[in-house]
Amino acid sequence: MSVLIAAWQAAPTLARALASVRAQTHRDWELVVVEDGSRDGTEALVRAFAAEVSQPVRYDNPGVNQGVAAARNRLLRLAAGDALAFLDADDEWTPDHLRLAAARLAAGADLVAAGVSTFDLATGAPLGDVLPPAALESDPVGTLFRASVIVTSSCVVFTRDLLRRTGDFDLRFRIGEDRDYWLRAGHAGARLAIEPALTCRYAKHPGSAMARTLAVAEQTVRFYEKHARLTAVPVALRRRLLARSLATEARLLRATDPRASARLLWRAWRLAPADPALPAHLVFSALRAVVSRPSPRVLLVADLLGGQCRRSGIHQLARVLSGHPAVRVIATPDTRPRRALGKLWSMLHHWPARNQSQTFTELETDWALATARLAAAHFLVGEYHAPYLSRRPGKQAVIATLHMPASALDAPPPRTGRVHTLVLLSSRERDFFAGAWGARQTVVIPHGVDTDFFRPGAGPDPARPSILVVGRTLRDFALTGAAVLRLAARHPRWRFDFVVPASVWHGVELAAVRTLRGVCWHDRIDDETLRLLYQTATCHLTPFRDCTANNALVESLACGLPPVTNDRGGVRDYGAGVVYPLARDNSVAALMELCERHAAEPAWRSGIAAACRAFALDTLSWPVIARRHLELYAQVSRLS
C-alpha cells in the first residue's frame, strides 16, 4: 500500500503525520512525499523518517509550486502499491486506519472512506466528528454531486485498478480537486465502502475566510460547469445547483467586481428563472456596476524574445491573457517609428545607447501608468529594461520576468530600483536575484508551452532512429558535435536533424558533423515542420552550458519527446532527473549512452515519453502558467 503525502511548507506539522504512519498496525506500506516547491526543512524530516523505518520511503520536489492537483498526480505516478492512501501533511491517522481500509478493499470495495475526527490545528481542540452518509455506498455519483461529503482526502484509500479507470486529478481545480476525483471514480463504476471507525484526524485551519471563501465558490462553479451534462444526475438538479453556485460566487464578488457579479447572476437566472431571489440580486449588482469604478488592472508589456515561431515564446502568455478583465496588454513591435521616438527621448535624457524601441516601450508604459487605472506593470522580458528597473520606485508596482541565468550577466544587478516582484524561470537563480532592483519578493513560475499545438504524433521509426538538436542560446554545441560524431560512426543508418541558426551551423563547434551522412540542417522552418520533427524523433539531444528555461526543451516535453541533457542550469525544474533521466555526467559517453538506450528500448522510451507529456500538461501548459500569473497579479494588486 502506498501512503501519499503532498507537502507545501509542511515542516511544522509533518512530523506528527509521519508518526501516525509509523504507528500503523498494517505494516506493508511505502511512503511517497512530494514537496510542492517549498524548501522549509520537509526534506530533512522525510530523510530522518526513512532512516528510522524499514519500509521504502521516497522524497521528490519538482522545484516549483504547481498546486495540489499536480502534486497528487505526481504522487500517483511515483507510487508502486496496489492500494493508494492520501494523507495531508497536517492530518493524522489512528493506528488501525490502513488495516481497516485494507480489509474492506479485500472484501471487494474499490474505494474506502473512513470516519473523520476534526480538530483545531492551532489549539488541538476537538471540533466534532464526521461520518460519510450511507447514501455514498448506494448512490456515489448523486451524493457527491449534491455535496462534498468526503471532507478530506486523508480518509480515503482506493485501489490501483480504480486509478486506471479514473485517470489523473484535474489541474483546473486549485480547490476541490478531490471531490471532482471521487465523483469521477463513482461514475467509472467504483464500489464505495464506508468505514464507520473514526480513523482519520482532520486539521482545520483558522481564518483566511474571504479569500478562501471566494476561491471555494469559484471552484464550486467550475465543478458544476464541468459536470453539467452528467446523465446520472437529473437535468433539473444539475441546473439548480449550477445556478446556486453562480449566485454564491456573484454575491461574494459584488463588492469588488459588480460587473462580474451581474454577469454571473444573469447566467444563474437563465438556468433557474423560477428562483425568486435571483432577479433582486441581479438588479442590485447591476446598479453597483453602474456607479462603481473598475478595479485596477495589470499592464502586461508583451516583449518578444528572439525570433520565435508563432506558437513559441514567452509572449504567448500575452495571447492567453488577452481579453482577461484583470489584464491590459500592450504589444511591443520593433518598428522604425518606435525606434526614432525612443532615440529622441533617450537623447533628451542623455541616456546611453541601446535598442531604442525598448525605450519607446518604457515611455508607453509610463504613459499608461499615468493615465489609466493600473495596479502594476509586468515586463515579460526584464533584461530588455534594466535601466528602467533601476530607476526610483513609482506609484505602481513593477513586475519583471528574467530569462537569463546569473552566469550570463556582466555584473550583478543593482540592489535598488523600482521592482516589486521578480519572476524567475528556475529556482536555482532565486538566491542570486533576491532583492535585485529593490525587489520585495522573488517568485518562480516556469516557462509555458502550447500543449494543444505541441503534442505527440506518430512517433519515431524504430527501424531508423532519429536524433534531434534544436536551439542556440547557451547550448554546449562542442559537446553536441562530439556526441553526434561518435554516434554517427557507430550507427551509420541513424538520422541527425539540426534546427539551429546559420551562425551555429557554420561555426567551428559543428564543423566535423556538417558533412556526415545522415545529418540534415533545417533553417527558418515553420511551426508545423518543427512540430513534426519533435513528433518523429527518438530523442532530443540538448546539452547545456547553462540555462534557466528555453522553448525547445518545453516543446519537446509537450510533444512527448525525451530530452537527453546534462545537469546544468534549471533543467531539474523542468523534470530532469525525475520525469526523464539526466546524463550521469557531463561527458560525450554519458549522452551517447542515453541516446542509444532510447533507440534500443522502445518500451522504456515510451514510458518516459508519456511522463514528459504528462509533466507538460500538469506543469507547463499555458492555462496553468496563466493562472499562476493571475494569482501573482492579484497578490501584487492587494499589496501595492
XYZ file of C-alpha atoms in Angstrom:
640
model
C 0.000 0.000 0.000
C 1.326 3.447 -0.950
C 0.961 6.289 1.547
C 0.989 9.553 -0.427
C 1.727 12.948 1.152
C 1.638 16.211 -0.807
C 3.568 18.795 1.197
C 3.910 22.551 0.865
C 5.560 24.476 3.708
C 4.657 21.436 5.781
C 7.592 21.221 8.204
C 5.617 22.451 11.267
C 3.049 19.615 11.040
C 4.681 16.854 9.016
C 6.392 15.086 11.921
C 3.028 14.312 13.508
C 1.650 12.939 10.239
C 4.735 10.756 9.755
C 4.466 9.449 13.313
C 0.915 8.303 12.594
C 2.159 6.430 9.512
C 4.874 4.700 11.511
C 2.293 3.632 14.122
C 0.110 1.743 11.616
C -0.673 -1.852 12.537
C -0.776 -2.643 8.811
C 2.961 -2.809 8.167
C 3.065 -3.415 4.405
C 3.335 0.150 3.153
C 5.621 2.507 1.290
C 5.746 6.275 1.756
C 5.987 8.823 -1.065
C 6.281 12.533 -0.240
C 6.139 15.230 -2.924
C 7.134 18.654 -1.616
C 5.411 21.071 -3.954
C 8.231 23.564 -4.489
C 8.828 24.753 -0.917
C 12.156 24.327 0.905
C 11.365 24.584 4.602
C 13.015 21.518 6.131
C 10.458 18.979 4.914
C 13.116 17.008 3.053
C 15.246 16.638 6.190
C 12.229 15.351 8.125
C 11.481 12.770 5.431
C 15.137 11.651 5.233
C 15.248 11.231 9.006
C 12.000 9.255 8.933
C 13.386 6.986 6.198
C 16.379 6.174 8.387
C 14.076 5.092 11.228
C 11.741 2.709 9.360
C 12.268 -0.432 7.304
C 9.593 0.400 4.716
C 10.513 2.151 1.428
C 10.436 5.958 1.583
C 10.721 8.279 -1.427
C 11.004 12.069 -1.478
C 10.550 14.305 -4.522
C 10.447 18.052 -5.122
C 9.750 19.489 -8.602
C 11.283 22.809 -7.515
C 8.218 24.914 -8.313
C 4.818 25.182 -6.678
C 2.370 23.507 -9.067
C -0.732 23.205 -6.916
C -2.257 20.310 -5.049
C -3.774 18.591 -8.113
C -0.402 18.431 -9.876
C 1.272 17.248 -6.669
C -1.290 14.451 -6.299
C -0.767 13.397 -9.924
C 2.971 13.260 -9.309
C 2.392 11.130 -6.215
C 0.234 8.711 -8.196
C 2.923 8.321 -10.851
C 5.605 7.632 -8.252
C 3.509 5.185 -6.220
C 4.168 1.448 -6.564
C 1.467 -0.025 -4.306
C -1.702 -1.861 -5.321
C -3.662 0.408 -2.959
C -3.270 4.169 -2.525
C -3.865 6.260 0.593
C -3.565 10.051 0.646
C -2.545 11.774 3.867
C -2.399 15.561 4.078
C 0.726 16.814 5.813
C -1.261 18.341 8.690
C -3.612 15.380 9.237
C -3.126 12.131 11.168
C -4.370 8.554 11.243
C -5.193 6.288 14.133
C -3.065 3.090 14.180
C -5.810 0.936 12.596
C -6.568 3.195 9.620
C -4.724 1.221 6.935
C -5.637 -2.177 8.418
C -9.376 -1.473 8.414
C -9.249 0.038 4.924
C -7.254 -2.917 3.578
C -9.867 -5.314 4.964
C -12.682 -3.521 3.131
C -10.678 -3.447 -0.100
C -10.082 -7.185 0.262
C -13.844 -7.642 0.663
C -14.443 -6.112 -2.773
C -14.538 -2.340 -2.341
C -12.695 -0.097 -4.816
C -12.678 2.938 -2.523
C -12.997 3.218 1.247
C -13.982 6.437 3.050
C -13.370 6.375 6.802
C -14.905 8.377 9.614
C -13.202 11.664 10.483
C -12.499 13.486 13.738
C -11.839 17.190 13.185
C -9.618 19.328 15.405
C -8.326 22.885 15.554
C -4.777 22.942 14.223
C -3.760 25.871 16.420
C -5.090 24.547 19.743
C -5.645 20.837 19.171
C -9.197 21.195 20.486
C -11.726 18.715 19.038
C -14.298 20.248 16.674
C -16.595 17.301 16.006
C -16.861 14.021 14.121
C -17.955 13.458 10.514
C -19.085 10.142 9.048
C -19.759 9.847 5.296
C -23.509 9.390 4.618
C -24.802 5.895 3.922
C -26.052 7.053 0.509
C -22.425 7.263 -0.610
C -22.397 3.461 -0.938
C -25.666 3.158 -2.878
C -25.533 6.348 -4.988
C -21.978 7.736 -5.012
C -22.446 9.949 -8.085
C -25.650 11.623 -6.930
C -24.413 12.023 -3.363
C -21.103 13.620 -4.367
C -22.829 15.814 -6.946
C -25.140 17.259 -4.307
C -22.443 17.988 -1.728
C -18.793 17.440 -0.873
C -19.478 14.664 1.616
C -15.898 13.311 1.768
C -14.432 16.075 3.918
C -10.755 15.217 3.386
C -8.704 13.020 1.080
C -6.865 11.770 4.153
C -9.808 9.486 4.944
C -9.775 7.756 1.532
C -7.991 4.574 0.420
C -8.552 3.216 -3.103
C -7.212 0.602 -5.494
C -4.762 0.986 -8.347
C -7.359 -0.503 -10.667
C -9.670 2.404 -9.805
C -6.827 4.829 -10.563
C -6.522 3.306 -14.038
C -10.254 3.755 -14.613
C -10.457 7.297 -13.225
C -7.229 8.870 -14.507
C -5.430 11.946 -13.182
C -6.650 14.748 -10.964
C -7.984 17.697 -12.972
C -5.416 20.508 -12.908
C -8.093 23.148 -13.416
C -9.092 22.725 -9.773
C -6.957 24.525 -7.189
C -9.526 23.691 -4.505
C -11.957 20.785 -4.553
C -9.891 18.630 -6.895
C -10.605 15.650 -4.646
C -14.392 15.999 -4.832
C -14.169 16.022 -8.624
C -11.944 12.940 -8.497
C -14.224 10.926 -6.196
C -17.237 11.812 -8.376
C -15.392 10.638 -11.480
C -14.396 7.468 -9.645
C -18.048 6.809 -8.836
C -19.006 7.475 -12.440
C -16.326 4.975 -13.511
C -18.192 2.298 -11.561
C -16.294 2.327 -8.272
C -17.745 0.301 -5.420
C -17.563 2.618 -2.398
C -17.498 1.389 1.183
C -17.778 3.391 4.400
C -15.536 2.550 7.338
C -17.501 3.775 10.380
C -14.475 3.863 12.678
C -13.092 7.396 13.160
C -9.595 6.566 11.906
C -8.719 9.950 10.339
C -7.921 13.140 12.295
C -8.515 16.188 10.087
C -6.888 19.526 10.949
C -8.917 22.681 10.373
C -7.070 25.954 9.875
C -8.006 29.316 11.348
C -9.329 32.131 9.356
C -8.268 33.180 5.744
C -12.009 33.482 5.287
C -12.846 35.881 2.461
C -10.089 34.996 0.013
C -10.568 31.302 0.567
C -14.375 31.521 0.545
C -14.311 33.212 -2.855
C -11.839 30.632 -4.168
C -14.106 27.825 -2.951
C -17.081 29.464 -4.653
C -15.183 29.792 -7.947
C -14.122 26.153 -7.838
C -17.659 25.036 -6.992
C -18.914 26.792 -10.121
C -16.195 25.091 -12.134
C -17.220 21.714 -10.648
C -20.868 22.115 -11.678
C -19.925 23.513 -15.094
C -17.681 20.533 -15.751
C -20.405 18.046 -14.815
C -23.344 19.957 -16.314
C -24.022 17.066 -18.714
C -23.665 14.234 -16.224
C -26.552 11.993 -17.254
C -26.535 10.089 -13.958
C -27.971 13.229 -12.309
C -31.392 14.701 -13.237
C -31.242 17.753 -15.508
C -33.271 19.917 -13.130
C -30.865 19.203 -10.270
C -27.848 19.971 -12.439
C -29.296 23.338 -13.488
C -30.431 24.263 -9.982
C -27.078 23.529 -8.322
C -25.091 25.325 -11.032
C -27.377 28.352 -10.674
C -26.982 28.283 -6.901
C -23.183 28.132 -7.146
C -23.133 31.015 -9.655
C -25.289 33.109 -7.329
C -22.992 32.386 -4.386
C -19.908 33.496 -6.309
C -21.780 36.564 -7.564
C -22.705 37.699 -4.051
C -19.085 37.378 -2.931
C -17.878 39.377 -5.946
C -20.431 42.164 -5.696
C -18.331 44.487 -3.534
C -15.117 44.178 -5.565
C -16.337 43.424 -9.102
C -20.043 44.209 -9.510
C -19.888 43.799 -13.293
C -18.679 40.218 -12.986
C -21.280 39.693 -10.268
C -24.066 40.852 -12.582
C -22.853 38.597 -15.401
C -22.864 35.570 -13.100
C -26.335 36.372 -11.776
C -27.659 36.733 -15.322
C -26.383 33.228 -16.078
C -27.908 31.916 -12.854
C -31.297 33.473 -13.629
C -31.348 31.904 -17.095
C -30.676 28.496 -15.528
C -33.248 28.907 -12.744
C -35.838 31.536 -13.802
C -38.257 30.390 -11.110
C -35.900 31.341 -8.270
C -37.496 34.492 -6.790
C -34.286 35.788 -5.182
C -32.186 35.961 -8.346
C -33.835 38.988 -10.051
C -33.365 41.156 -6.950
C -29.712 40.166 -6.623
C -29.200 40.817 -10.343
C -30.676 44.333 -10.141
C -28.588 45.154 -7.068
C -25.326 44.037 -8.735
C -26.211 45.869 -11.957
C -26.791 49.108 -10.042
C -23.469 48.679 -8.236
C -21.770 48.137 -11.588
C -23.200 51.376 -12.981
C -21.964 53.587 -10.130
C -18.647 51.874 -9.303
C -15.232 52.393 -10.840
C -13.495 49.376 -12.429
C -10.845 47.555 -10.407
C -7.260 48.408 -11.355
C -5.659 46.086 -13.865
C -2.110 44.934 -14.525
C -0.355 46.226 -17.639
C 1.317 43.302 -19.404
C 4.206 44.536 -21.563
C 4.359 41.787 -24.186
C 8.045 41.849 -25.090
C 9.183 39.497 -27.845
C 12.279 37.453 -27.021
C 14.276 36.418 -30.075
C 12.797 35.166 -33.333
C 10.377 32.528 -32.138
C 7.782 30.869 -34.314
C 4.140 31.877 -33.976
C 3.474 29.213 -31.336
C 6.681 29.659 -29.334
C 7.988 32.150 -26.829
C 7.159 33.824 -23.540
C 4.915 36.331 -25.342
C 2.370 33.510 -25.739
C 1.347 34.458 -22.195
C 0.010 37.739 -23.580
C -2.065 35.817 -26.125
C -3.586 33.648 -23.397
C -4.313 36.578 -21.061
C -5.525 38.952 -23.766
C -9.109 39.911 -23.016
C -8.935 38.945 -19.349
C -10.584 41.680 -17.263
C -7.622 41.856 -14.871
C -5.036 42.404 -17.618
C -4.318 45.062 -20.225
C -1.803 44.012 -22.884
C 0.426 46.324 -24.907
C 2.338 44.950 -27.892
C 5.966 45.956 -28.481
C 6.753 45.649 -32.215
C 10.282 46.681 -33.165
C 9.474 49.320 -35.810
C 11.365 52.302 -37.183
C 8.915 54.924 -35.833
C 9.157 53.434 -32.344
C 12.953 53.443 -32.564
C 13.020 57.050 -33.751
C 10.798 58.303 -30.936
C 12.705 56.198 -28.420
C 16.002 57.626 -29.614
C 14.696 61.189 -29.316
C 13.502 60.510 -25.773
C 16.879 58.988 -24.834
C 18.767 61.967 -26.266
C 16.650 64.392 -24.232
C 17.579 62.487 -21.061
C 21.204 61.767 -22.078
C 20.649 58.020 -21.677
C 23.185 55.534 -23.106
C 22.697 53.890 -26.492
C 20.500 50.766 -26.637
C 17.646 49.324 -28.689
C 15.522 52.470 -28.775
C 12.328 50.535 -29.451
C 12.647 49.328 -25.866
C 12.976 52.935 -24.712
C 9.726 53.722 -26.525
C 8.085 50.736 -24.802
C 9.072 52.191 -21.424
C 7.717 55.602 -22.423
C 4.468 53.932 -23.498
C 4.357 52.074 -20.180
C 4.829 55.265 -18.146
C 2.074 56.960 -20.142
C -0.319 54.075 -19.490
C 0.510 54.025 -15.772
C -0.090 57.774 -15.551
C -3.361 57.883 -17.481
C -5.133 54.595 -16.719
C -6.231 52.868 -13.533
C -3.471 50.260 -13.310
C -2.123 48.458 -10.264
C 1.173 47.312 -11.782
C 3.188 46.821 -14.947
C 4.713 43.464 -15.868
C 7.652 43.364 -18.288
C 7.783 39.909 -19.878
C 11.493 40.282 -20.669
C 13.021 42.189 -17.784
C 16.526 42.081 -19.272
C 15.392 44.467 -22.022
C 14.504 47.103 -19.453
C 17.334 47.003 -16.906
C 17.829 50.819 -17.000
C 14.107 51.318 -16.360
C 14.138 48.810 -13.492
C 16.990 50.749 -11.852
C 15.020 53.986 -11.541
C 13.302 55.244 -8.408
C 10.037 53.491 -7.486
C 6.817 54.979 -8.814
C 3.273 54.777 -7.504
C 2.519 51.454 -9.188
C 4.347 48.180 -8.701
C 6.667 46.797 -11.376
C 6.964 43.072 -12.095
C 9.798 41.770 -14.270
C 10.411 38.281 -15.660
C 14.085 37.356 -16.039
C 15.209 34.781 -18.593
C 18.987 34.604 -18.452
C 20.988 32.829 -15.724
C 23.371 34.678 -13.439
C 26.352 33.391 -15.427
C 25.211 35.383 -18.479
C 25.419 38.750 -16.696
C 28.444 41.010 -16.996
C 27.867 42.302 -13.450
C 25.421 41.643 -10.605
C 22.225 43.714 -10.835
C 21.864 46.737 -8.520
C 20.150 46.278 -5.162
C 17.992 49.367 -5.555
C 15.332 50.164 -8.104
C 11.614 50.168 -8.784
C 10.882 46.422 -8.939
C 8.251 44.969 -6.640
C 8.394 41.331 -7.838
C 10.920 39.380 -9.878
C 9.624 36.322 -11.726
C 12.283 33.689 -12.397
C 12.048 30.678 -14.694
C 14.104 28.359 -12.478
C 14.592 28.066 -8.732
C 18.374 27.806 -8.997
C 18.653 31.557 -9.627
C 16.485 32.598 -6.670
C 19.274 33.362 -4.179
C 21.334 35.328 -6.695
C 18.477 37.583 -7.795
C 16.791 38.030 -4.396
C 16.482 41.777 -3.790
C 17.781 42.774 -7.236
C 16.493 46.185 -8.389
C 14.911 46.560 -4.948
C 12.562 43.587 -5.394
C 10.423 42.821 -2.353
C 9.812 39.252 -3.453
C 11.178 36.725 -5.910
C 8.893 34.004 -7.266
C 9.445 31.101 -9.645
C 6.938 30.497 -12.437
C 8.194 28.156 -15.170
C 8.169 28.840 -18.887
C 4.954 27.751 -20.570
C 4.232 25.848 -23.764
C 1.264 25.490 -26.100
C 0.323 21.880 -25.304
C -2.596 21.981 -27.749
C -0.273 22.643 -30.680
C 2.874 20.885 -29.469
C 1.516 17.383 -28.916
C 2.634 13.788 -29.558
C 2.370 12.415 -33.076
C 3.125 9.153 -34.843
C 6.392 8.620 -33.003
C 9.834 7.614 -34.278
C 10.589 4.996 -36.892
C 12.078 2.087 -34.897
C 13.991 0.940 -37.972
C 15.826 4.239 -38.280
C 16.388 6.167 -35.031
C 16.463 9.949 -35.331
C 18.313 12.357 -33.034
C 17.030 15.950 -32.942
C 19.104 19.012 -31.979
C 17.184 22.296 -31.536
C 18.233 25.690 -30.201
C 21.003 28.234 -29.971
C 21.413 30.120 -26.660
C 23.743 28.658 -24.005
C 23.854 25.230 -25.696
C 27.036 23.192 -25.440
C 27.476 22.659 -29.170
C 31.014 21.350 -28.742
C 29.642 18.509 -26.603
C 26.727 18.035 -29.008
C 29.012 17.829 -32.039
C 31.331 15.333 -30.376
C 28.399 13.103 -29.371
C 26.867 13.195 -32.862
C 30.241 12.445 -34.459
C 30.674 9.277 -32.399
C 27.037 8.194 -32.693
C 27.155 8.566 -36.481
C 30.316 6.460 -36.637
C 28.756 3.733 -34.503
C 25.287 3.867 -36.134
C 25.656 4.877 -39.806
C 21.914 4.420 -40.538
C 20.794 6.898 -37.880
C 19.420 10.317 -38.829
C 20.506 13.581 -37.162
C 18.359 16.705 -37.600
C 19.778 20.096 -36.593
C 17.414 23.048 -36.140
C 19.963 25.769 -35.376
C 20.803 29.252 -36.734
C 23.237 29.613 -39.622
C 25.838 31.165 -37.314
C 25.843 27.992 -35.217
C 25.657 25.556 -38.133
C 28.615 27.155 -39.905
C 30.583 27.651 -36.683
C 33.661 25.746 -35.621
C 31.880 23.611 -32.985
C 29.796 21.744 -35.595
C 32.392 21.727 -38.381
C 33.081 17.998 -38.024
C 29.430 16.937 -38.372
C 28.317 19.097 -41.300
C 29.465 16.636 -43.961
C 28.369 13.440 -42.216
C 25.924 11.150 -43.953
C 22.501 11.267 -42.302
C 22.972 14.797 -40.923
C 20.406 17.377 -42.056
C 20.306 21.098 -41.269
C 16.942 22.904 -41.085
C 16.899 26.703 -41.140
C 13.927 29.065 -40.735
C 11.321 26.309 -40.588
C 7.663 26.883 -39.751
C 5.847 25.685 -36.646
C 4.288 22.659 -38.315
C 7.644 21.382 -39.596
C 9.246 21.893 -36.194
C 6.404 20.007 -34.519
C 6.769 17.120 -36.972
C 10.470 16.863 -36.125
C 9.635 16.730 -32.411
C 6.957 14.094 -33.045
C 9.109 11.752 -35.131
C 12.480 11.965 -33.350
C 13.772 9.290 -30.993
C 15.175 11.812 -28.526
C 16.156 15.471 -28.235
C 19.910 15.886 -27.713
C 20.376 19.215 -25.926
C 23.335 19.542 -23.533
C 23.678 22.997 -21.967
C 26.455 25.253 -20.754
C 23.855 26.945 -18.534
C 20.170 27.811 -18.746
C 17.018 28.798 -16.935
C 14.430 27.566 -19.444
C 14.063 27.531 -23.210
C 11.437 26.950 -25.860
C 12.982 23.809 -27.333
C 13.056 21.976 -24.009
C 9.416 22.660 -23.103
C 8.226 21.995 -26.659
C 9.918 18.607 -26.767
C 8.340 17.720 -23.403
C 4.904 18.717 -24.714
C 5.397 16.513 -27.783
C 6.420 13.566 -25.613
C 9.992 13.670 -26.915
C 12.507 12.625 -24.225
C 15.325 15.173 -23.783
C 18.894 13.954 -23.425
C 20.783 16.570 -21.451
C 23.301 17.232 -18.709
C 22.773 18.560 -15.196
C 23.188 22.241 -15.964
C 21.180 25.307 -15.042
C 17.484 24.941 -14.355
C 16.779 21.638 -16.115
C 15.667 19.985 -12.866
C 12.799 22.484 -12.644
C 11.634 21.052 -15.968
C 11.516 17.389 -14.992
C 15.164 16.379 -15.419
C 16.150 13.566 -13.086
C 12.521 12.699 -12.242
C 10.419 12.760 -15.412
C 13.320 11.832 -17.686
C 16.866 10.688 -16.833
C 19.853 13.003 -16.806
C 23.206 12.053 -18.271
C 25.258 10.544 -15.435
C 27.987 13.135 -16.004
C 28.922 15.918 -18.391
C 30.576 13.628 -20.921
C 30.083 12.514 -24.506
C 29.851 8.898 -23.374
C 27.011 9.659 -20.948
C 24.984 11.451 -23.628
C 25.589 8.628 -26.115
C 24.504 6.063 -23.556
C 21.067 7.675 -23.177
C 20.579 8.188 -26.925
C 21.404 4.545 -27.594
C 19.102 3.306 -24.856
C 16.186 5.357 -26.212
C 16.783 3.744 -29.610
C 17.314 0.196 -28.316
C 14.483 0.035 -25.729
C 11.216 1.328 -27.242
C 9.116 0.348 -24.220
C 11.429 2.229 -21.839
C 11.373 5.246 -24.136
C 7.573 5.150 -24.420
C 7.191 5.325 -20.646
C 9.459 8.361 -20.467
C 7.671 9.983 -23.419
C 4.308 9.609 -21.677
C 5.745 11.073 -18.474
C 7.165 14.043 -20.420
C 3.784 14.773 -21.955
C 2.008 14.451 -18.601
C 4.533 16.787 -16.963
C 3.980 19.391 -19.678
C 0.206 19.190 -19.253
C 0.385 19.284 -15.454
C 3.008 21.986 -15.054
C 3.844 23.885 -18.241
C 0.660 24.335 -20.283
C -0.200 27.990 -20.840
C -3.527 27.842 -18.951
C -1.633 26.598 -15.879
C 1.056 29.272 -16.246
C -1.537 31.986 -16.927
C -3.441 31.045 -13.786
C -0.272 31.359 -11.717
C 0.408 34.804 -13.180
C -3.146 35.928 -12.428
C -2.709 34.778 -8.837
C 0.520 36.789 -8.658
C -1.180 39.857 -10.149
C -3.961 39.626 -7.579
C -1.433 39.402 -4.756
C 0.639 42.343 -6.020
C -2.505 44.422 -6.587
C -3.557 43.860 -2.984
C -0.134 44.758 -1.577
C 0.798 47.701 -3.782
